[in-house]
Coordinates of C-alpha atoms in Angstrom, one line a residue:
M1 CA 136.2 -2.1 -92.5
A2 CA 136.1 -5.5 -90.8
N3 CA 133.1 -6.3 -88.6
P4 CA 134.3 -5.7 -85.0
L5 CA 132.0 -8.4 -83.7
C6 CA 133.7 -11.0 -86.0
Y7 CA 137.1 -9.7 -84.9
F8 CA 136.1 -10.1 -81.2
S9 CA 134.8 -13.7 -81.8
F10 CA 138.0 -14.6 -83.6
I11 CA 140.1 -13.3 -80.7
S12 CA 137.8 -15.2 -78.2
I13 CA 138.4 -18.4 -80.1
L14 CA 142.2 -17.8 -80.1
L15 CA 142.1 -17.1 -76.4
L16 CA 140.1 -20.3 -75.8
F17 CA 142.6 -22.5 -77.5
A18 CA 145.5 -20.5 -76.0
N19 CA 144.3 -21.4 -72.5
A20 CA 143.8 -25.1 -73.3
K21 CA 146.9 -27.1 -72.5
T22 CA 148.2 -30.5 -73.5
Q23 CA 149.4 -32.7 -70.6
Y24 CA 151.8 -35.6 -71.1
H25 CA 151.9 -38.5 -68.6
D26 CA 153.6 -41.9 -68.5
F27 CA 151.7 -44.8 -66.8
V28 CA 153.8 -47.8 -66.1
I29 CA 151.7 -50.9 -65.2
Q30 CA 153.8 -53.0 -62.9
A31 CA 153.8 -55.4 -59.9
T32 CA 154.6 -53.6 -56.7
P33 CA 154.8 -55.0 -53.1
V34 CA 151.8 -53.6 -51.2
K35 CA 151.1 -54.5 -47.6
R36 CA 147.5 -54.5 -46.3
L37 CA 145.9 -56.5 -43.6
C38 CA 149.3 -57.7 -42.3
K39 CA 150.2 -59.3 -45.6
T40 CA 152.3 -58.2 -48.5
H41 CA 151.0 -58.9 -52.1
N42 CA 152.6 -58.3 -55.4
T43 CA 149.9 -55.9 -56.5
I44 CA 149.4 -54.5 -60.0
T45 CA 149.8 -50.7 -59.8
V46 CA 150.4 -47.6 -62.0
N47 CA 153.9 -46.1 -61.4
G48 CA 154.2 -48.1 -58.2
Q49 CA 151.3 -46.2 -56.6
F50 CA 148.1 -47.5 -55.0
P51 CA 145.8 -45.9 -55.7
G52 CA 147.3 -44.6 -58.9
P53 CA 148.2 -41.0 -59.7
T54 CA 145.6 -38.3 -59.6
L55 CA 145.3 -36.4 -62.9
E56 CA 144.2 -32.7 -62.6
V57 CA 143.2 -30.9 -65.8
N58 CA 141.1 -28.0 -67.0
N59 CA 138.0 -28.3 -69.1
G60 CA 139.4 -28.1 -72.7
D61 CA 142.8 -29.7 -72.0
T62 CA 144.2 -32.6 -74.0
L63 CA 145.7 -35.6 -72.3
V64 CA 148.4 -37.7 -73.9
I65 CA 149.1 -40.7 -71.7
N66 CA 151.6 -43.4 -72.7
V67 CA 150.8 -46.7 -71.0
V68 CA 153.6 -49.2 -70.7
N69 CA 152.7 -52.7 -69.6
R70 CA 155.4 -54.3 -67.4
A71 CA 152.9 -56.6 -65.7
R72 CA 152.3 -60.2 -66.6
Y73 CA 148.6 -59.6 -67.5
N74 CA 147.0 -57.9 -70.5
V75 CA 145.8 -54.5 -69.7
T76 CA 143.8 -51.5 -71.0
I77 CA 142.9 -48.2 -69.3
H78 CA 139.4 -46.6 -69.4
W79 CA 138.9 -42.9 -68.7
H80 CA 135.6 -43.3 -67.0
G81 CA 133.0 -40.7 -67.9
V82 CA 135.2 -38.9 -70.5
K83 CA 133.0 -38.5 -73.6
Q84 CA 135.8 -39.3 -76.1
I85 CA 134.2 -37.2 -78.9
R86 CA 135.4 -38.9 -82.1
T87 CA 138.2 -40.6 -80.1
A88 CA 136.6 -43.9 -79.3
W89 CA 140.0 -45.5 -79.9
A90 CA 141.1 -44.0 -76.6
D91 CA 138.1 -45.3 -74.6
G92 CA 139.8 -48.4 -73.4
P93 CA 137.4 -51.4 -72.8
E94 CA 139.2 -54.6 -73.8
F95 CA 138.0 -56.1 -77.1
I96 CA 135.4 -53.3 -77.5
T97 CA 137.5 -50.4 -78.7
Q98 CA 140.9 -51.9 -78.7
C99 CA 142.8 -55.1 -78.2
P100 CA 144.6 -55.3 -74.9
I101 CA 148.2 -54.0 -74.3
R102 CA 150.2 -57.2 -74.0
P103 CA 152.9 -57.7 -71.4
G104 CA 155.9 -55.7 -72.7
G105 CA 153.8 -53.6 -75.0
S106 CA 152.6 -50.0 -74.9
Y107 CA 149.8 -47.7 -76.2
T108 CA 149.3 -43.9 -76.1
Y109 CA 145.9 -42.7 -75.2
R110 CA 145.1 -39.2 -76.7
F111 CA 141.9 -37.4 -76.0
T112 CA 140.5 -33.9 -75.2
I113 CA 138.2 -33.0 -72.3
Q114 CA 135.2 -31.2 -73.9
E115 CA 132.7 -29.3 -71.8
Q116 CA 133.0 -31.4 -68.7
E117 CA 133.9 -30.2 -65.1
G118 CA 134.0 -32.0 -61.8
T119 CA 135.2 -35.5 -60.8
L120 CA 135.8 -38.5 -63.0
W121 CA 138.3 -41.3 -62.6
W122 CA 140.4 -43.8 -64.6
H123 CA 140.7 -47.5 -64.2
A124 CA 141.8 -50.7 -65.9
H125 CA 139.2 -52.3 -68.1
S126 CA 140.7 -55.8 -68.4
S127 CA 139.7 -58.8 -66.3
W128 CA 139.7 -57.7 -62.6
L129 CA 142.8 -55.5 -62.7
R130 CA 140.5 -52.6 -61.8
A131 CA 140.7 -53.8 -58.2
T132 CA 144.0 -52.0 -57.8
V133 CA 144.6 -50.1 -61.1
Y134 CA 142.6 -46.9 -60.7
G135 CA 142.9 -43.2 -59.8
A136 CA 141.1 -39.9 -59.8
L137 CA 140.6 -37.6 -62.8
I138 CA 139.8 -34.1 -61.7
I139 CA 138.5 -31.5 -64.2
H140 CA 138.7 -27.9 -63.1
P141 CA 136.9 -25.1 -64.9
K142 CA 138.6 -23.4 -67.8
E143 CA 141.1 -20.7 -66.8
G144 CA 139.2 -17.6 -65.7
E145 CA 136.0 -19.5 -65.0
F146 CA 134.8 -20.6 -61.6
Y147 CA 132.7 -23.1 -59.7
P148 CA 129.0 -22.3 -59.4
F149 CA 129.4 -22.3 -55.6
P150 CA 131.9 -20.5 -53.3
K151 CA 135.4 -21.7 -53.9
P152 CA 136.3 -24.2 -51.1
R153 CA 139.4 -23.7 -49.1
R154 CA 140.8 -27.1 -50.0
E155 CA 139.8 -30.1 -52.2
T156 CA 140.4 -33.8 -51.4
P157 CA 139.8 -36.9 -53.5
I158 CA 138.1 -39.7 -51.5
L159 CA 138.5 -43.0 -53.4
L160 CA 136.5 -45.8 -52.0
G161 CA 138.0 -49.2 -52.9
E162 CA 137.8 -52.9 -52.3
W163 CA 140.7 -55.1 -51.2
W164 CA 141.2 -58.8 -51.5
D165 CA 143.8 -60.5 -49.3
A166 CA 144.6 -62.5 -52.4
N167 CA 145.4 -61.9 -56.1
P168 CA 142.1 -60.5 -57.6
I169 CA 142.9 -62.1 -60.9
D170 CA 143.2 -65.5 -59.2
V171 CA 139.8 -64.8 -57.5
I172 CA 138.0 -64.3 -60.7
R173 CA 139.8 -67.1 -62.5
Q174 CA 138.7 -69.5 -59.9
A175 CA 135.1 -68.3 -60.2
T176 CA 135.3 -68.7 -63.9
R177 CA 136.6 -72.2 -63.6
T178 CA 133.9 -73.3 -61.1
G179 CA 130.9 -71.3 -62.4
A180 CA 130.3 -70.2 -58.8
A181 CA 130.2 -66.6 -57.4
P182 CA 133.7 -65.3 -56.6
N183 CA 134.9 -64.8 -53.1
V184 CA 133.9 -61.5 -51.6
S185 CA 136.5 -58.9 -50.7
D186 CA 138.3 -58.8 -47.3
A187 CA 138.2 -55.1 -46.8
Y188 CA 137.0 -51.8 -48.2
T189 CA 139.5 -48.9 -48.4
I190 CA 139.6 -45.1 -48.4
N191 CA 142.4 -43.8 -50.6
G192 CA 143.9 -47.2 -50.5
Q193 CA 143.8 -47.7 -46.7
P194 CA 141.4 -50.0 -44.8
G195 CA 141.4 -47.9 -41.7
D196 CA 141.2 -48.4 -37.9
L197 CA 138.7 -51.3 -37.8
Y198 CA 140.9 -53.8 -39.7
R199 CA 143.9 -55.7 -38.5
C200 CA 147.4 -54.1 -39.0
S201 CA 145.8 -51.0 -40.5
S202 CA 145.5 -48.2 -37.9
K203 CA 148.9 -46.5 -38.3
D204 CA 148.2 -45.9 -42.0
T205 CA 144.6 -44.7 -41.8
T206 CA 143.9 -41.9 -44.2
I207 CA 143.6 -38.5 -42.4
V208 CA 141.9 -35.5 -44.0
L209 CA 142.7 -32.2 -42.3
V210 CA 140.3 -29.2 -41.9
D211 CA 140.3 -25.9 -40.2
S212 CA 137.4 -24.7 -38.0
G213 CA 135.0 -22.6 -40.1
E214 CA 136.5 -23.5 -43.5
T215 CA 134.6 -25.3 -46.3
S216 CA 136.3 -28.2 -48.1
L217 CA 135.3 -30.1 -51.3
L218 CA 135.4 -33.8 -51.0
R219 CA 135.5 -35.6 -54.4
V220 CA 134.1 -39.0 -53.6
I221 CA 134.6 -41.8 -56.0
N222 CA 133.3 -45.4 -55.7
A223 CA 136.2 -47.4 -57.2
A224 CA 135.1 -50.6 -55.5
L225 CA 134.9 -53.6 -57.8
N226 CA 131.6 -55.2 -56.9
Q227 CA 129.8 -53.2 -54.2
Q228 CA 127.6 -50.2 -53.8
L229 CA 128.6 -48.2 -50.8
F230 CA 127.1 -45.9 -48.2
F231 CA 129.5 -43.1 -47.1
T232 CA 129.1 -40.6 -44.3
V233 CA 131.1 -38.3 -42.0
A234 CA 130.3 -38.3 -38.2
N235 CA 128.3 -35.3 -37.0
H236 CA 128.7 -33.4 -40.4
K237 CA 126.3 -32.6 -43.1
L238 CA 127.3 -33.0 -46.8
T239 CA 126.1 -30.6 -49.5
V240 CA 126.1 -32.4 -52.8
V241 CA 127.1 -30.0 -55.7
G242 CA 128.2 -32.4 -58.5
A243 CA 128.1 -35.9 -59.7
D244 CA 129.8 -37.7 -62.6
A245 CA 131.5 -34.4 -63.7
S246 CA 128.2 -32.5 -64.0
Y247 CA 127.0 -29.8 -61.6
V248 CA 123.7 -30.4 -59.7
Q249 CA 121.2 -28.4 -57.7
P250 CA 122.8 -28.4 -54.3
F251 CA 121.1 -30.5 -51.6
T252 CA 122.2 -31.5 -48.1
T253 CA 122.4 -35.0 -46.8
S254 CA 124.0 -37.0 -44.0
V255 CA 124.8 -40.0 -46.2
L256 CA 125.8 -40.8 -49.8
M257 CA 125.2 -43.9 -51.7
L258 CA 127.5 -44.5 -54.7
G259 CA 127.5 -47.5 -57.1
P260 CA 130.9 -48.5 -58.5
G261 CA 131.7 -46.0 -61.2
Q262 CA 129.8 -43.1 -59.7
T263 CA 131.4 -39.9 -58.3
T264 CA 129.8 -37.3 -56.0
D265 CA 131.2 -33.9 -55.1
V266 CA 130.3 -32.6 -51.7
L267 CA 131.0 -29.5 -49.6
I268 CA 131.7 -30.1 -46.0
T269 CA 132.1 -27.2 -43.4
G270 CA 134.2 -27.4 -40.3
N271 CA 131.4 -26.3 -38.0
Q272 CA 131.8 -28.9 -35.2
P273 CA 133.8 -28.8 -32.0
P274 CA 137.5 -29.3 -32.9
A275 CA 138.1 -33.0 -32.7
R276 CA 138.6 -36.1 -34.8
Y277 CA 135.6 -37.6 -36.7
Y278 CA 135.4 -40.8 -38.7
M279 CA 134.6 -40.9 -42.3
A280 CA 133.1 -44.3 -43.0
A281 CA 131.9 -46.5 -45.8
R282 CA 130.2 -49.8 -45.9
A283 CA 128.1 -51.9 -48.2
Y284 CA 124.7 -51.2 -49.5
A285 CA 123.8 -54.9 -50.2
S286 CA 120.5 -55.1 -52.1
A287 CA 120.7 -58.7 -53.3
Q288 CA 118.7 -60.8 -50.8
G289 CA 120.7 -63.8 -49.6
A290 CA 123.8 -63.0 -51.6
P291 CA 127.1 -63.0 -49.6
F292 CA 128.9 -59.6 -49.3
D293 CA 131.8 -58.0 -47.5
N294 CA 130.1 -56.7 -44.3
T295 CA 133.1 -54.8 -43.0
T296 CA 133.5 -51.0 -42.6
T297 CA 136.3 -48.8 -43.8
T298 CA 137.2 -45.6 -42.1
A299 CA 139.3 -42.4 -42.6
I300 CA 139.6 -39.5 -40.1
L301 CA 138.5 -35.9 -40.6
E302 CA 140.8 -34.1 -38.2
Y303 CA 140.5 -30.5 -37.2
K304 CA 143.9 -28.8 -37.1
N305 CA 143.1 -27.2 -33.7
T306 CA 142.0 -30.5 -32.1
P307 CA 143.1 -30.5 -28.4
C308 CA 146.1 -32.7 -27.9
A309 CA 145.7 -36.0 -26.0
V310 CA 146.4 -35.5 -22.3
Q311 CA 149.2 -37.6 -20.7
G312 CA 149.2 -40.0 -23.7
I313 CA 145.5 -40.8 -23.4
K314 CA 144.3 -41.6 -26.9
I315 CA 141.2 -39.7 -28.0
N316 CA 139.1 -41.9 -30.3
P317 CA 137.4 -40.3 -33.3
V318 CA 133.6 -39.8 -33.2
F319 CA 131.9 -42.7 -35.0
P320 CA 129.1 -42.0 -37.4
S321 CA 125.7 -43.7 -37.8
L322 CA 125.5 -45.7 -41.0
P323 CA 122.4 -47.1 -42.7
Q324 CA 121.6 -50.8 -42.5
F325 CA 123.2 -52.9 -45.2
N326 CA 119.8 -53.4 -46.9
D327 CA 118.5 -49.9 -46.5
T328 CA 117.0 -49.5 -50.0
A329 CA 114.8 -46.6 -48.8
T330 CA 117.8 -44.5 -47.9
A331 CA 119.6 -45.4 -51.2
A332 CA 116.5 -44.5 -53.2
A333 CA 115.9 -41.2 -51.3
F334 CA 119.5 -40.2 -52.2
T335 CA 119.5 -41.2 -55.9
T336 CA 116.2 -39.4 -56.5
S337 CA 117.4 -36.2 -55.0
F338 CA 119.5 -35.2 -58.0
R339 CA 118.5 -32.4 -60.4
S340 CA 120.3 -30.4 -62.9
P341 CA 121.0 -26.8 -61.8
S342 CA 118.6 -25.3 -64.4
K343 CA 116.4 -26.3 -67.3
V344 CA 118.1 -28.7 -69.7
E345 CA 117.5 -29.8 -73.3
V346 CA 116.1 -33.3 -72.8
P347 CA 115.5 -35.2 -76.1
T348 CA 111.7 -35.3 -76.6
E349 CA 111.0 -36.6 -80.1
I350 CA 112.4 -40.1 -79.6
D351 CA 113.8 -42.0 -82.6
E352 CA 114.9 -45.1 -80.8
N353 CA 113.0 -46.5 -77.9
L354 CA 114.6 -49.5 -76.2
F355 CA 113.3 -51.6 -73.3
I356 CA 116.2 -53.6 -71.8
T357 CA 115.9 -56.1 -69.0
V358 CA 118.9 -56.3 -66.7
G359 CA 119.8 -59.1 -64.4
L360 CA 121.3 -62.4 -63.5
G361 CA 120.8 -65.9 -64.9
L362 CA 122.0 -69.4 -64.7
K363 CA 123.6 -71.6 -67.4
N364 CA 122.9 -75.3 -67.3
C365 CA 126.0 -77.5 -66.8
P366 CA 127.4 -78.3 -70.3
R367 CA 127.1 -81.9 -71.3
G368 CA 130.1 -83.8 -70.3
A369 CA 131.4 -81.1 -68.0
S370 CA 132.6 -82.1 -64.5
S371 CA 130.7 -81.1 -61.5
S372 CA 133.7 -79.0 -60.3
S373 CA 133.0 -76.6 -63.2
C374 CA 129.3 -76.2 -62.3
Q375 CA 129.3 -75.0 -58.7
G376 CA 126.5 -72.4 -59.1
P377 CA 123.0 -73.1 -57.6
N378 CA 121.8 -76.6 -58.2
G379 CA 124.8 -77.6 -60.4
T380 CA 124.6 -74.6 -62.7
R381 CA 127.0 -71.8 -63.7
F382 CA 126.2 -68.1 -62.9
A383 CA 125.4 -65.9 -65.9
A384 CA 124.0 -62.4 -66.5
S385 CA 122.3 -60.7 -69.4
M386 CA 120.6 -57.8 -71.1
N387 CA 117.4 -58.8 -72.9
N388 CA 118.4 -62.4 -72.4
V389 CA 121.7 -61.9 -74.3
S390 CA 124.7 -62.8 -72.3
F391 CA 127.5 -60.6 -73.8
V392 CA 130.6 -62.4 -75.0
L393 CA 133.8 -60.5 -75.7
P394 CA 135.3 -61.3 -79.1
P395 CA 138.5 -63.4 -78.5
N396 CA 140.8 -62.0 -81.2
F397 CA 139.5 -58.6 -82.4
S398 CA 137.9 -55.5 -81.1
I399 CA 134.4 -54.7 -82.2
L400 CA 135.4 -51.1 -83.1
Q401 CA 138.2 -52.4 -85.3
A402 CA 136.0 -55.0 -86.9
H403 CA 133.4 -52.3 -87.6
Q404 CA 135.9 -49.8 -89.0
Q405 CA 137.6 -52.3 -91.2
G406 CA 134.5 -54.2 -92.3
I407 CA 135.6 -57.5 -90.9
P408 CA 132.7 -60.0 -90.8
G409 CA 132.0 -62.6 -88.1
I410 CA 133.2 -60.6 -85.1
F411 CA 129.8 -59.3 -84.0
S412 CA 126.2 -59.0 -85.1
T413 CA 123.9 -56.0 -85.2
D414 CA 120.8 -57.8 -83.9
F415 CA 120.7 -56.9 -80.2
P416 CA 117.0 -56.9 -79.5
A417 CA 115.3 -53.6 -78.7
V418 CA 112.8 -55.4 -76.4
P419 CA 113.0 -58.6 -74.4
P420 CA 112.4 -61.7 -76.5
V421 CA 109.7 -62.7 -74.0
K422 CA 107.5 -60.4 -72.0
F423 CA 107.1 -61.6 -68.4
D424 CA 106.6 -60.4 -64.8
Y425 CA 110.1 -59.1 -64.6
T426 CA 110.2 -58.5 -60.8
G427 CA 107.8 -61.2 -59.8
N428 CA 108.2 -65.0 -59.6
V429 CA 110.0 -65.7 -62.9
I430 CA 109.5 -69.3 -64.3
Q431 CA 112.7 -71.3 -64.5
S432 CA 112.6 -71.6 -68.3
L433 CA 113.4 -67.9 -68.5
W434 CA 116.5 -68.1 -66.3
Q435 CA 119.0 -69.2 -69.0
P436 CA 120.3 -66.5 -71.3
V437 CA 121.7 -66.9 -74.8
P438 CA 125.4 -66.1 -75.3
G439 CA 126.2 -63.6 -78.1
T440 CA 128.3 -60.6 -79.3
K441 CA 125.5 -58.4 -80.4
V442 CA 125.4 -54.6 -80.8
Y443 CA 122.5 -52.2 -81.4
K444 CA 123.0 -49.8 -84.3
L445 CA 122.2 -46.1 -84.0
K446 CA 122.2 -43.5 -86.7
Y447 CA 124.3 -40.4 -85.9
G448 CA 122.1 -37.8 -84.1
A449 CA 119.4 -40.3 -83.1
K450 CA 117.4 -39.4 -80.0
V451 CA 117.4 -42.4 -77.8
Q452 CA 115.4 -43.5 -74.8
V453 CA 116.3 -46.6 -72.9
V454 CA 114.1 -48.1 -70.2
L455 CA 116.3 -50.2 -68.0
Q456 CA 114.2 -52.9 -66.2
G457 CA 115.7 -54.9 -63.3
T458 CA 114.6 -58.5 -63.0
S459 CA 114.3 -60.9 -60.0
I460 CA 115.9 -63.8 -61.8
V461 CA 118.1 -65.6 -59.1
T462 CA 117.8 -62.4 -57.0
G463 CA 117.0 -58.7 -57.6
E464 CA 119.8 -56.3 -57.1
N465 CA 120.7 -52.6 -57.5
H466 CA 122.8 -52.5 -60.7
P467 CA 125.1 -49.5 -61.5
I468 CA 124.7 -49.2 -65.3
H469 CA 127.4 -47.3 -67.1
L470 CA 127.3 -46.0 -70.7
H471 CA 130.7 -45.3 -72.3
G472 CA 131.1 -42.3 -74.5
Y473 CA 128.1 -40.4 -73.3
D474 CA 126.4 -38.6 -70.5
F475 CA 122.6 -39.2 -70.3
Y476 CA 119.7 -37.8 -68.5
I477 CA 117.9 -39.9 -65.9
I478 CA 114.3 -38.8 -66.4
A479 CA 112.7 -41.2 -63.9
E480 CA 113.1 -44.3 -61.8
G481 CA 110.9 -46.5 -59.7
F482 CA 110.2 -49.9 -58.2
G483 CA 108.4 -52.9 -59.8
N484 CA 107.7 -53.3 -63.5
F485 CA 107.8 -50.2 -65.7
N486 CA 104.3 -49.3 -66.8
P487 CA 104.3 -47.1 -70.0
Q488 CA 100.7 -46.1 -69.3
T489 CA 101.3 -44.7 -65.9
D490 CA 105.0 -44.3 -65.2
T491 CA 105.5 -41.8 -68.1
A492 CA 103.7 -39.3 -65.9
K493 CA 106.7 -39.4 -63.6
F494 CA 109.2 -38.3 -66.3
N495 CA 111.2 -35.2 -65.5
L496 CA 111.8 -33.4 -68.8
V497 CA 112.8 -30.1 -67.2
D498 CA 115.8 -30.5 -64.9
P499 CA 116.8 -34.2 -64.7
P500 CA 120.3 -35.1 -63.6
R501 CA 123.0 -35.8 -66.1
R502 CA 125.1 -38.8 -65.3
N503 CA 127.3 -41.5 -66.9
T504 CA 126.3 -44.3 -64.4
A505 CA 122.8 -44.9 -63.2
S506 CA 121.8 -46.8 -60.1
L507 CA 119.1 -49.1 -61.4
P508 CA 116.9 -49.8 -58.3
V509 CA 116.7 -53.3 -56.9
N510 CA 113.6 -54.9 -58.6
G511 CA 112.9 -51.6 -60.3
W512 CA 113.5 -49.5 -63.4
S513 CA 115.2 -46.4 -64.6
V514 CA 114.7 -44.4 -67.8
I515 CA 117.5 -42.6 -69.6
R516 CA 117.7 -40.4 -72.7
F517 CA 120.7 -39.2 -74.8
V518 CA 121.4 -38.0 -78.3
A519 CA 123.7 -40.4 -80.3
D520 CA 126.1 -37.7 -81.5
N521 CA 129.4 -39.4 -80.8
P522 CA 130.4 -42.1 -83.5
G523 CA 132.0 -45.3 -82.4
V524 CA 131.2 -48.5 -80.4
W525 CA 130.1 -47.8 -76.9
L526 CA 129.8 -50.4 -74.1
M527 CA 126.8 -50.2 -71.7
H528 CA 127.3 -52.5 -68.8
C529 CA 126.8 -53.2 -65.1
H530 CA 129.8 -51.7 -63.2
L531 CA 129.8 -54.6 -60.7
D532 CA 132.7 -56.4 -62.4
V533 CA 131.5 -59.8 -61.5
H534 CA 128.3 -59.1 -63.5
I535 CA 130.1 -57.9 -66.6
T536 CA 132.3 -61.0 -66.3
W537 CA 129.1 -63.0 -66.5
G538 CA 127.8 -61.1 -69.5
L539 CA 125.7 -58.2 -68.2
A540 CA 126.6 -55.8 -71.0
M541 CA 125.7 -54.7 -74.6
S542 CA 127.2 -52.2 -77.0
F543 CA 125.8 -49.4 -79.1
L544 CA 127.3 -48.9 -82.6
V545 CA 126.8 -45.2 -83.5
E546 CA 127.4 -44.6 -87.2
N547 CA 129.3 -41.6 -88.6
G548 CA 127.4 -38.5 -89.5
V549 CA 127.7 -36.5 -92.7
N550 CA 131.0 -34.7 -92.3
E551 CA 134.4 -35.1 -90.7
L552 CA 133.4 -33.5 -87.4
E553 CA 130.6 -36.1 -87.1
S554 CA 132.9 -39.0 -87.9
L555 CA 135.2 -41.2 -86.0
E556 CA 138.9 -40.3 -86.2
D557 CA 141.3 -42.8 -87.9
P558 CA 142.8 -45.3 -85.5
P559 CA 146.2 -44.4 -84.0
V560 CA 149.2 -46.1 -85.6
D561 CA 150.2 -47.7 -82.2
L562 CA 146.7 -49.2 -81.6
P563 CA 147.5 -52.6 -80.1
V564 CA 147.0 -55.7 -82.3
C565 CA 145.6 -58.9 -81.1

């Protein structure tokens, strides 16, 4: 007689796969007239929508998304935070895992959501198209499973964005020509709308409706291009329950701080007098002396039973209190509040221990170059680096293709595990250390390696909070702090019990963060600052994770429609 337990397990597996679905979507990249701040721009969008379409899936579902490029720029799409187990070809960063989709071309991204729940997002990963090409990716529990908190009455994505009253591609091209910092944005947005405090914007301000007594889930995403943001709701507390598609121990706060790329799920209860309350977001600007967009975007939380205005008198929403632009203490208090809901398996026996400096730099003006191309500080050009290597994208091949096909000369595997020179990283750094070396270098990892990375901020040019995103993986943030990381004393701060699991870490200004992960996903995985101006300047590196011993530990073959350069 067959073992009934085996039969039960077989039926369970069948049910698991029966519940998983395959979703098909078409993304058409195209120029669309979009009016903001009184002016209409031919804006690059997906399916004519800004922000782009929200994708809602269940844990275990497969997505098949055909991207057609009808714009005049090259494009790729990155599914930010999706682990892409064995499907690195679908990850999306230009010249890392694929060549771009040329104007008139197309490419179909195919991948499965595996053991992830919560809020992620998708965005362009080519030049500065991410300024307008982005949208939410919401992962619900598998059918028959539930949130680890009472089900909210309603759920609302809150996408924080950044708007230029210009073509963002022209903005970065001008900066690249001159070597100077690009112009800062003209507005921030909530779900694509700047809100009441900007010209020509009030009538389209985003409104989020609630009922008295009900609890809603806000899925907050920082899709801004170059700015960490504080976010708050007037007179309401926010209970944080998730971040980067991982659940967390709930904690209550009045303000969030999100770096670009980060997501935070919060519960909000309609427990205030029925009225209208502003949601607001503005910059957390940690770089001393650096220009930034100091405006404030708003949306309105509106109770359905709000009393009507009397005789046409307009009732203004209640305005919240926001932290000061440079309030690092509030930012740090928020980022250090995260914990996993229970004990987790943090890698302890470390195989690869890297120490990576992160920060800005300056390149001397090339011999014979005109002064118009060297408009950075003191006639230089801005740069950025990790371990003094300023990352250069290959011009005519993707690193993953070159690796998979054994094509030499595209990249090298000598990214340094430690800085080439040890120095006072957050102190007064001598000028000779300000100039990074350009290169396309990766760091090789064996399949299954247990990896620790100490990310160390530097004060070169200026210290700044850097949102560091690792593609293809979640990682545990086991500690962070200010100043130079000290292995003799700071290891005592390591949380190896319930650290948060994230895909984007906020590296504190003039500080450090320690992350750990297991290299169990083969492919080439970009790790970079999610301030797009910094990745443009070279603040990135890549891990090359080798195949394991069998097919399930190996990269899938490339799709037949993978774009060619």
